[in-house]
Short mmCIF file of C-alpha atoms in Angstrom, two decimals:
data_model
loop_
_atom_site.label_atom_id
_atom_site.label_comp_id
_atom_site.label_asym_id
_atom_site.label_seq_id
_atom_site.Cartn_x
_atom_site.Cartn_y
_atom_site.Cartn_z
CA MET Z 14 30.53 -9.09 -2.09
CA ILE Z 15 28.91 -8.28 1.16
CA ASP Z 16 30.25 -10.00 4.43
CA ARG Z 17 28.63 -7.13 6.77
CA ILE Z 18 24.94 -6.34 7.18
CA HIS Z 19 23.54 -3.75 9.29
CA SER Z 20 19.95 -3.68 10.58
CA ILE Z 21 18.40 -1.14 13.03
CA GLU Z 22 15.05 -3.08 12.19
CA PRO Z 23 14.73 -5.48 15.59
CA LEU Z 24 15.43 -8.67 14.32
CA GLN Z 25 15.25 -12.04 16.29
CA GLN Z 26 17.75 -14.57 16.32
CA TYR Z 27 16.28 -17.01 13.92
CA LEU Z 28 16.09 -14.27 11.51
CA ILE Z 29 19.33 -13.35 11.88
CA ASP Z 30 20.50 -16.79 11.16
CA ARG Z 31 18.30 -17.35 8.01
CA ILE Z 32 20.24 -13.89 6.84
CA SER Z 33 23.61 -15.30 7.61
CA LYS Z 34 23.24 -18.66 6.11
CA GLU Z 35 21.56 -17.71 3.13
CA THR Z 36 23.76 -14.70 2.58
CA LYS Z 37 27.10 -15.32 3.84
CA ALA Z 38 27.55 -12.22 5.70
CA ASP Z 39 27.59 -11.18 9.23
CA VAL Z 40 24.60 -9.62 10.70
CA VAL Z 41 25.14 -6.40 13.24
CA LEU Z 42 21.83 -5.16 15.09
CA LEU Z 43 21.90 -1.69 15.88
CA ASP Z 44 19.68 0.15 18.18
CA ARG Z 45 16.89 2.26 16.46
CA ASN Z 46 16.74 4.50 19.21
CA THR Z 47 20.26 5.71 19.58
CA PHE Z 48 21.67 5.17 16.08
CA PRO Z 49 23.55 6.80 14.67
CA ASN Z 50 24.83 8.68 17.82
CA ASN Z 51 26.11 5.86 19.68
CA LEU Z 52 28.53 5.08 16.67
CA SER Z 53 31.95 5.97 15.81
CA GLU Z 54 32.81 7.75 12.65
CA ASN Z 55 34.93 5.01 11.79
CA GLU Z 56 32.10 2.63 12.70
CA LEU Z 57 29.24 4.39 10.55
CA SER Z 58 31.70 3.88 7.38
CA ASN Z 59 31.96 0.50 7.61
CA ILE Z 60 27.75 0.28 7.10
CA LYS Z 61 27.31 -0.68 3.49
CA VAL Z 62 24.15 -2.27 3.77
CA LEU Z 63 21.35 -1.43 5.90
CA ILE Z 64 18.02 -2.60 6.51
CA CYS Z 65 15.29 0.05 8.27
CA ARG Z 66 12.01 1.62 7.46
CA ASP Z 67 11.16 4.44 5.62
CA ARG Z 68 10.33 6.14 8.35
CA ASP Z 69 13.85 5.82 10.18
CA LYS Z 70 15.16 9.68 9.32
CA VAL Z 71 17.31 7.61 6.07
CA SER Z 72 18.36 11.20 4.88
CA ASN Z 73 20.24 11.56 8.69
CA ILE Z 74 21.67 8.20 7.76
CA ILE Z 75 22.69 9.06 4.30
CA ASP Z 76 24.12 12.15 5.77
CA VAL Z 77 26.45 10.11 8.29
CA CYS Z 78 27.25 6.59 6.19
CA ALA Z 79 29.55 7.80 3.62
CA ASN Z 80 29.94 4.29 2.22
CA LEU Z 81 26.07 2.98 2.20
CA LYS Z 82 25.64 1.49 -1.00
CA PHE Z 83 21.82 -0.41 -0.56
CA ILE Z 84 19.22 -0.12 1.79
CA PHE Z 85 16.38 -2.45 2.49
CA ILE Z 86 13.14 -0.74 3.54
CA VAL Z 87 10.97 -3.07 5.71
CA SER Z 88 7.56 -1.85 3.87
CA THR Z 89 5.79 -1.35 0.85
CA GLY Z 90 5.39 2.06 1.29
CA VAL Z 91 8.57 4.30 0.57
CA GLU Z 92 6.91 7.87 0.35
CA LYS Z 93 9.20 9.13 2.98
CA LEU Z 94 12.40 8.21 1.31
CA PRO Z 95 14.59 11.34 0.45
CA PHE Z 96 14.27 10.26 -3.39
CA ASN Z 97 16.82 12.95 -4.61
CA LYS Z 98 19.66 12.32 -2.14
CA LEU Z 99 19.46 8.57 -2.82
CA ILE Z 100 20.03 9.23 -6.74
CA GLN Z 101 22.70 11.85 -6.03
CA ARG Z 102 24.69 9.18 -3.63
CA ASN Z 103 24.05 6.25 -6.21
CA ILE Z 104 22.58 4.24 -3.37
CA ARG Z 105 20.33 1.29 -4.31
CA VAL Z 106 17.03 0.78 -2.64
CA ALA Z 107 14.45 -2.37 -2.51
CA ASN Z 108 11.64 -3.23 -0.50
CA THR Z 109 9.15 -5.41 0.29
CA GLY Z 110 6.38 -4.53 -2.34
CA GLY Z 111 4.37 -7.47 -3.31
CA VAL Z 112 4.65 -9.32 0.50
CA ASN Z 113 1.02 -8.53 1.31
CA ALA Z 114 -0.63 -8.41 -2.33
CA ASP Z 115 -2.57 -11.48 -1.79
CA ILE Z 116 -4.10 -10.30 1.58
CA MET Z 117 -4.87 -7.05 0.30
CA SER Z 118 -6.75 -8.38 -2.96
CA GLU Z 119 -9.04 -10.55 -0.80
CA TYR Z 120 -9.72 -7.45 1.67
CA VAL Z 121 -10.91 -5.94 -1.26
CA ILE Z 122 -12.94 -8.63 -2.71
CA GLY Z 123 -14.27 -9.46 0.92
CA TYR Z 124 -15.69 -5.82 1.03
CA ILE Z 125 -16.90 -5.55 -2.67
CA LEU Z 126 -18.89 -8.69 -1.73
CA SER Z 127 -20.15 -7.08 1.95
CA GLN Z 128 -21.55 -4.46 -0.23
CA SER Z 129 -23.28 -6.48 -3.03
CA VAL Z 130 -24.87 -8.81 -0.54
CA ARG Z 131 -25.56 -5.91 1.89
CA ILE Z 132 -23.31 -7.37 5.00
CA CYS Z 133 -22.64 -4.07 6.52
CA GLU Z 134 -26.19 -2.99 5.74
CA ASN Z 135 -27.54 -5.88 7.74
CA LEU Z 136 -25.04 -5.63 10.53
CA ILE Z 137 -26.29 -2.49 10.85
CA ASN Z 138 -30.00 -3.08 11.06
CA GLN Z 139 -29.21 -5.92 13.27
CA THR Z 140 -27.98 -3.23 16.05
CA LYS Z 141 -31.03 -1.43 15.66
CA HIS Z 142 -33.24 -4.23 15.66
CA TYR Z 143 -34.80 -3.30 12.43
CA TRP Z 144 -35.96 -6.03 9.52
CA LYS Z 145 -36.24 -4.94 6.29
CA LYS Z 146 -38.74 -6.34 4.28
CA TYR Z 147 -37.83 -7.84 0.76
CA GLN Z 148 -33.96 -7.08 1.45
CA CYS Z 149 -32.58 -7.53 -2.37
CA VAL Z 150 -28.48 -8.47 -2.94
CA ASP Z 151 -26.70 -7.80 -6.25
CA SER Z 152 -24.87 -10.21 -8.27
CA LEU Z 153 -21.58 -8.86 -9.41
CA SER Z 154 -21.52 -10.43 -12.89
CA GLY Z 155 -21.48 -7.72 -15.34
CA LYS Z 156 -20.74 -5.05 -13.03
CA ASN Z 157 -17.56 -2.27 -13.33
CA LEU Z 158 -14.56 -2.31 -11.65
CA LEU Z 159 -11.96 0.49 -12.28
CA ILE Z 160 -8.57 -0.65 -10.36
CA VAL Z 161 -6.74 2.68 -10.04
CA GLY Z 162 -3.39 1.23 -9.75
CA ALA Z 163 -2.58 -1.93 -11.73
CA GLY Z 164 0.63 -3.11 -9.76
CA ARG Z 165 1.12 -6.57 -8.38
CA THR Z 166 -2.16 -6.01 -5.91
CA GLY Z 167 -4.09 -4.36 -8.66
CA GLN Z 168 -3.49 -7.63 -10.47
CA LEU Z 169 -4.51 -9.95 -8.38
CA ILE Z 170 -7.51 -8.04 -7.17
CA ALA Z 171 -8.41 -8.32 -10.69
CA GLU Z 172 -8.14 -11.65 -11.11
CA LYS Z 173 -10.31 -12.68 -8.59
CA ALA Z 174 -12.83 -9.90 -9.50
CA LYS Z 175 -12.63 -11.85 -12.92
CA VAL Z 176 -14.30 -15.15 -11.37
CA PHE Z 177 -17.00 -12.90 -10.45
CA LYS Z 178 -17.33 -12.05 -14.30
CA MET Z 179 -17.20 -8.30 -13.62
CA ASN Z 180 -15.81 -5.99 -16.43
CA ILE Z 181 -12.23 -4.62 -15.06
CA ILE Z 182 -10.71 -1.42 -16.48
CA GLY Z 183 -7.01 -0.67 -14.55
CA VAL Z 184 -5.14 2.33 -14.35
CA LYS Z 185 -1.30 2.41 -14.80
CA LYS Z 186 1.37 4.69 -16.00
CA HIS Z 187 2.67 2.84 -18.91
CA ILE Z 188 -0.34 1.31 -21.00
CA THR Z 189 0.26 -2.08 -21.89
CA SER Z 190 -2.04 -5.22 -22.00
CA ILE Z 191 -2.54 -7.04 -18.57
CA PRO Z 192 -4.17 -10.63 -17.70
CA ASN Z 193 -7.71 -10.32 -16.40
CA PHE Z 194 -7.96 -6.40 -17.34
CA ASP Z 195 -10.50 -5.48 -20.38
CA LYS Z 196 -8.51 -2.34 -20.96
CA ILE Z 197 -5.72 -0.42 -19.41
CA ILE Z 198 -5.67 2.98 -19.28
CA SER Z 199 -3.27 6.22 -17.95
CA LEU Z 200 -4.32 7.98 -15.24
CA ASN Z 201 -4.69 11.29 -17.48
CA ASP Z 202 -8.05 9.68 -18.70
CA ILE Z 203 -9.14 8.46 -15.27
CA GLU Z 204 -12.04 11.30 -15.43
CA GLU Z 205 -13.47 9.36 -18.37
CA TYR Z 206 -14.14 6.06 -16.38
CA LEU Z 207 -15.57 7.19 -13.35
CA HIS Z 208 -18.98 7.24 -13.70
CA TRP Z 209 -18.57 4.11 -15.41
CA ALA Z 210 -17.64 2.56 -12.44
CA ASP Z 211 -19.63 0.73 -9.92
CA TYR Z 212 -16.51 0.06 -7.66
CA ILE Z 213 -13.54 2.03 -7.82
CA VAL Z 214 -10.44 0.65 -5.90
CA CYS Z 215 -7.31 2.94 -5.26
CA THR Z 216 -3.89 1.08 -4.77
CA LEU Z 217 -1.79 3.56 -6.09
CA PRO Z 218 1.76 4.73 -4.49
CA LEU Z 219 1.89 8.17 -2.96
CA THR Z 220 3.66 10.24 -5.15
CA PRO Z 221 3.89 13.98 -5.68
CA ASP Z 222 1.75 13.22 -8.86
CA THR Z 223 -0.77 11.23 -7.03
CA GLU Z 224 -1.46 13.30 -3.75
CA PHE Z 225 -4.71 14.28 -3.21
CA LEU Z 226 -5.85 12.74 -6.98
CA PHE Z 227 -9.37 11.93 -5.32
CA ASP Z 228 -11.03 15.38 -4.77
CA GLU Z 229 -14.27 17.18 -4.82
CA ASN Z 230 -14.28 17.46 -8.63
CA LYS Z 231 -13.30 13.64 -9.22
CA PHE Z 232 -15.76 12.42 -6.43
CA SER Z 233 -18.74 14.10 -8.28
CA LYS Z 234 -17.81 12.84 -11.18
CA MET Z 235 -18.78 8.99 -9.66
CA SER Z 236 -21.70 7.40 -10.32
CA GLU Z 237 -24.38 7.59 -7.25
CA GLU Z 238 -24.10 4.07 -7.14
CA CYS Z 239 -20.47 3.63 -6.88
CA CYS Z 240 -18.39 2.46 -3.97
CA PHE Z 241 -14.74 3.76 -3.51
CA ILE Z 242 -12.23 1.85 -1.86
CA ASN Z 243 -8.79 3.40 -0.73
CA ILE Z 244 -6.33 0.77 0.62
CA SER Z 245 -2.94 2.57 -0.11
CA ARG Z 246 -2.23 5.82 1.42
CA GLY Z 247 -4.66 8.04 2.91
CA LYS Z 248 -3.30 11.24 1.50
CA LEU Z 249 -4.31 10.07 -2.43
CA ILE Z 250 -7.76 11.50 -1.48
CA LYS Z 251 -9.06 14.68 0.29
CA GLN Z 252 -10.93 12.96 3.30
CA ASN Z 253 -13.01 15.95 3.84
CA ASP Z 254 -14.06 15.96 0.26
CA LEU Z 255 -15.47 12.50 0.57
CA ILE Z 256 -16.96 13.05 3.96
CA ASN Z 257 -19.22 15.73 2.06
CA ILE Z 258 -19.65 13.42 -0.92
CA LEU Z 259 -21.01 10.87 1.14
CA LYS Z 260 -23.39 12.88 3.32
CA GLU Z 261 -24.52 14.59 0.24
CA GLY Z 262 -25.77 11.14 -1.36
CA LYS Z 263 -23.83 11.59 -4.33
CA ILE Z 264 -22.16 8.25 -4.31
CA LYS Z 265 -23.31 5.09 -2.27
CA SER Z 266 -20.54 4.03 0.22
CA ALA Z 267 -16.85 3.90 0.62
CA ILE Z 268 -14.60 2.12 2.57
CA LEU Z 269 -11.25 3.22 3.86
CA ASP Z 270 -8.11 1.50 5.37
CA VAL Z 271 -6.16 4.68 5.22
CA TYR Z 272 -6.05 8.26 6.41
CA GLU Z 273 -4.77 11.66 6.06
CA VAL Z 274 -3.79 11.03 9.56
CA GLU Z 275 -3.57 8.20 11.75
CA PRO Z 276 -4.55 6.78 14.14
CA VAL Z 277 -7.83 8.72 13.57
CA SER Z 278 -9.07 11.10 16.27
CA SER Z 279 -12.03 10.13 18.23
CA ASP Z 280 -13.75 13.04 17.64
CA SER Z 281 -12.98 12.85 13.59
CA ASP Z 282 -16.01 13.15 11.55
CA LEU Z 283 -15.12 10.18 9.54
CA TRP Z 284 -16.63 8.00 12.43
CA ASP Z 285 -20.11 9.40 11.60
CA THR Z 286 -19.86 9.63 8.04
CA PRO Z 287 -22.94 7.75 6.55
CA ASN Z 288 -22.06 4.49 4.63
CA LEU Z 289 -18.79 5.11 5.25
CA TYR Z 290 -17.08 1.35 6.53
CA MET Z 291 -13.57 2.15 8.24
CA SER Z 292 -10.59 -0.53 9.23
CA PRO Z 293 -7.57 0.72 10.81
CA HIS Z 294 -4.82 0.06 8.12
CA SER Z 295 -4.96 -3.44 8.39
CA SER Z 296 -5.84 -4.62 4.88
CA GLY Z 297 -2.03 -5.71 4.52
CA ARG Z 298 -1.18 -6.11 8.13
CA LEU Z 299 0.22 -10.24 7.34
CA GLU Z 300 0.75 -11.95 10.17
CA ASN Z 301 4.54 -12.93 10.53
CA PHE Z 302 5.57 -10.21 8.54
CA LEU Z 303 9.01 -9.99 9.44
CA ASP Z 304 9.29 -13.26 8.35
CA HIS Z 305 8.21 -12.92 4.94
CA ALA Z 306 9.79 -9.69 4.95
CA ILE Z 307 13.44 -11.15 5.59
CA ASN Z 308 12.62 -13.26 2.51
CA TYR Z 309 12.34 -10.80 0.23
CA PHE Z 310 15.76 -9.00 1.69
CA ILE Z 311 17.18 -12.05 1.18
CA LYS Z 312 16.12 -12.48 -2.09
CA ASN Z 313 17.39 -8.98 -3.09
CA MET Z 314 20.80 -9.33 -1.22
CA ASN Z 315 21.79 -12.28 -3.48
CA ALA Z 316 20.51 -10.32 -6.59
CA TYR Z 317 22.59 -7.21 -5.45
CA ASN Z 318 25.59 -9.83 -4.83
CA ASN Z 319 25.46 -11.52 -7.88
CA ASN Z 320 25.30 -7.94 -9.79
CA ASN Z 321 21.96 -8.81 -10.72
CA LYS Z 322 18.80 -6.87 -11.24
CA MET Z 323 17.26 -6.89 -7.58
CA PRO Z 324 13.10 -8.24 -8.00
CA ASN Z 325 12.22 -5.48 -5.28
CA GLU Z 326 14.45 -2.44 -6.72
CA LEU Z 327 12.60 0.56 -6.17
CA ASP Z 328 12.60 3.17 -9.57
CA LEU Z 329 14.02 6.26 -7.51
CA GLU Z 330 13.40 8.50 -10.55
CA ASN Z 331 9.60 7.67 -10.18
CA GLY Z 332 9.58 7.55 -6.66
CA TYR Z 333 8.14 3.89 -6.11
#
């Protein structure tokens, strides 16, 4: 039974009280800016459970915390973690995966609708004082949606898209039947369906196998009527390849919420790329995020204490 939890994620007192009440453990806040240099070797050896972010130099933390057993990452993305070192030290890791799946699925459906009923186009025309005669809108019924990454967020997108009677194919590492998907395929078969899709949504985690998955080759295989949406990680696509494809009119449009480098510089070509619609990595920015994240921590911490499978435990071998 863990009786002390350390956190370098700043937590307000009501969150500390909630953790203590639900886990029966004391919570010790550490200064992110000075940790671990401000602690003695003995103090560092007492850290068994740590709440932090994947950007908090976890590799160095592992090196100095000899008895670390469990790390809770206060985010969904975990690609910065030192997976080999975690495996070697037998340190278990859980995160907030799924905490923002609902809002991200709503974001995707919102942008799909914005394309089908021409909201973005109409707003641009409005700024130009341009009246487009006989403007048409599309029905989503019968349109084809390819969801690349059929995890929690992908499944919620499919659930909402099915209401509009869309045809939906999902891409997943392990092929299985999932509600609201007409078919599940493996990542190896994705090129066969790129031209089929009217909408392609990328929700994959970033791993060595998925980095720059979408490049000129894959973009060129998409339909000219395709809208490409990425809400996961910027390095899943080659941005310059997407820019060129859009400039050449080889796909209809793209929506990006994530980028290779963030924030996007003011002189980036992305800003002026035709039919590219951008948001500032906000699709999953949930209000009162830490409140939700701590709920996830408590569930996983209690499972850990009871020697049960943690609901958000990462598969360290697979990197997510």
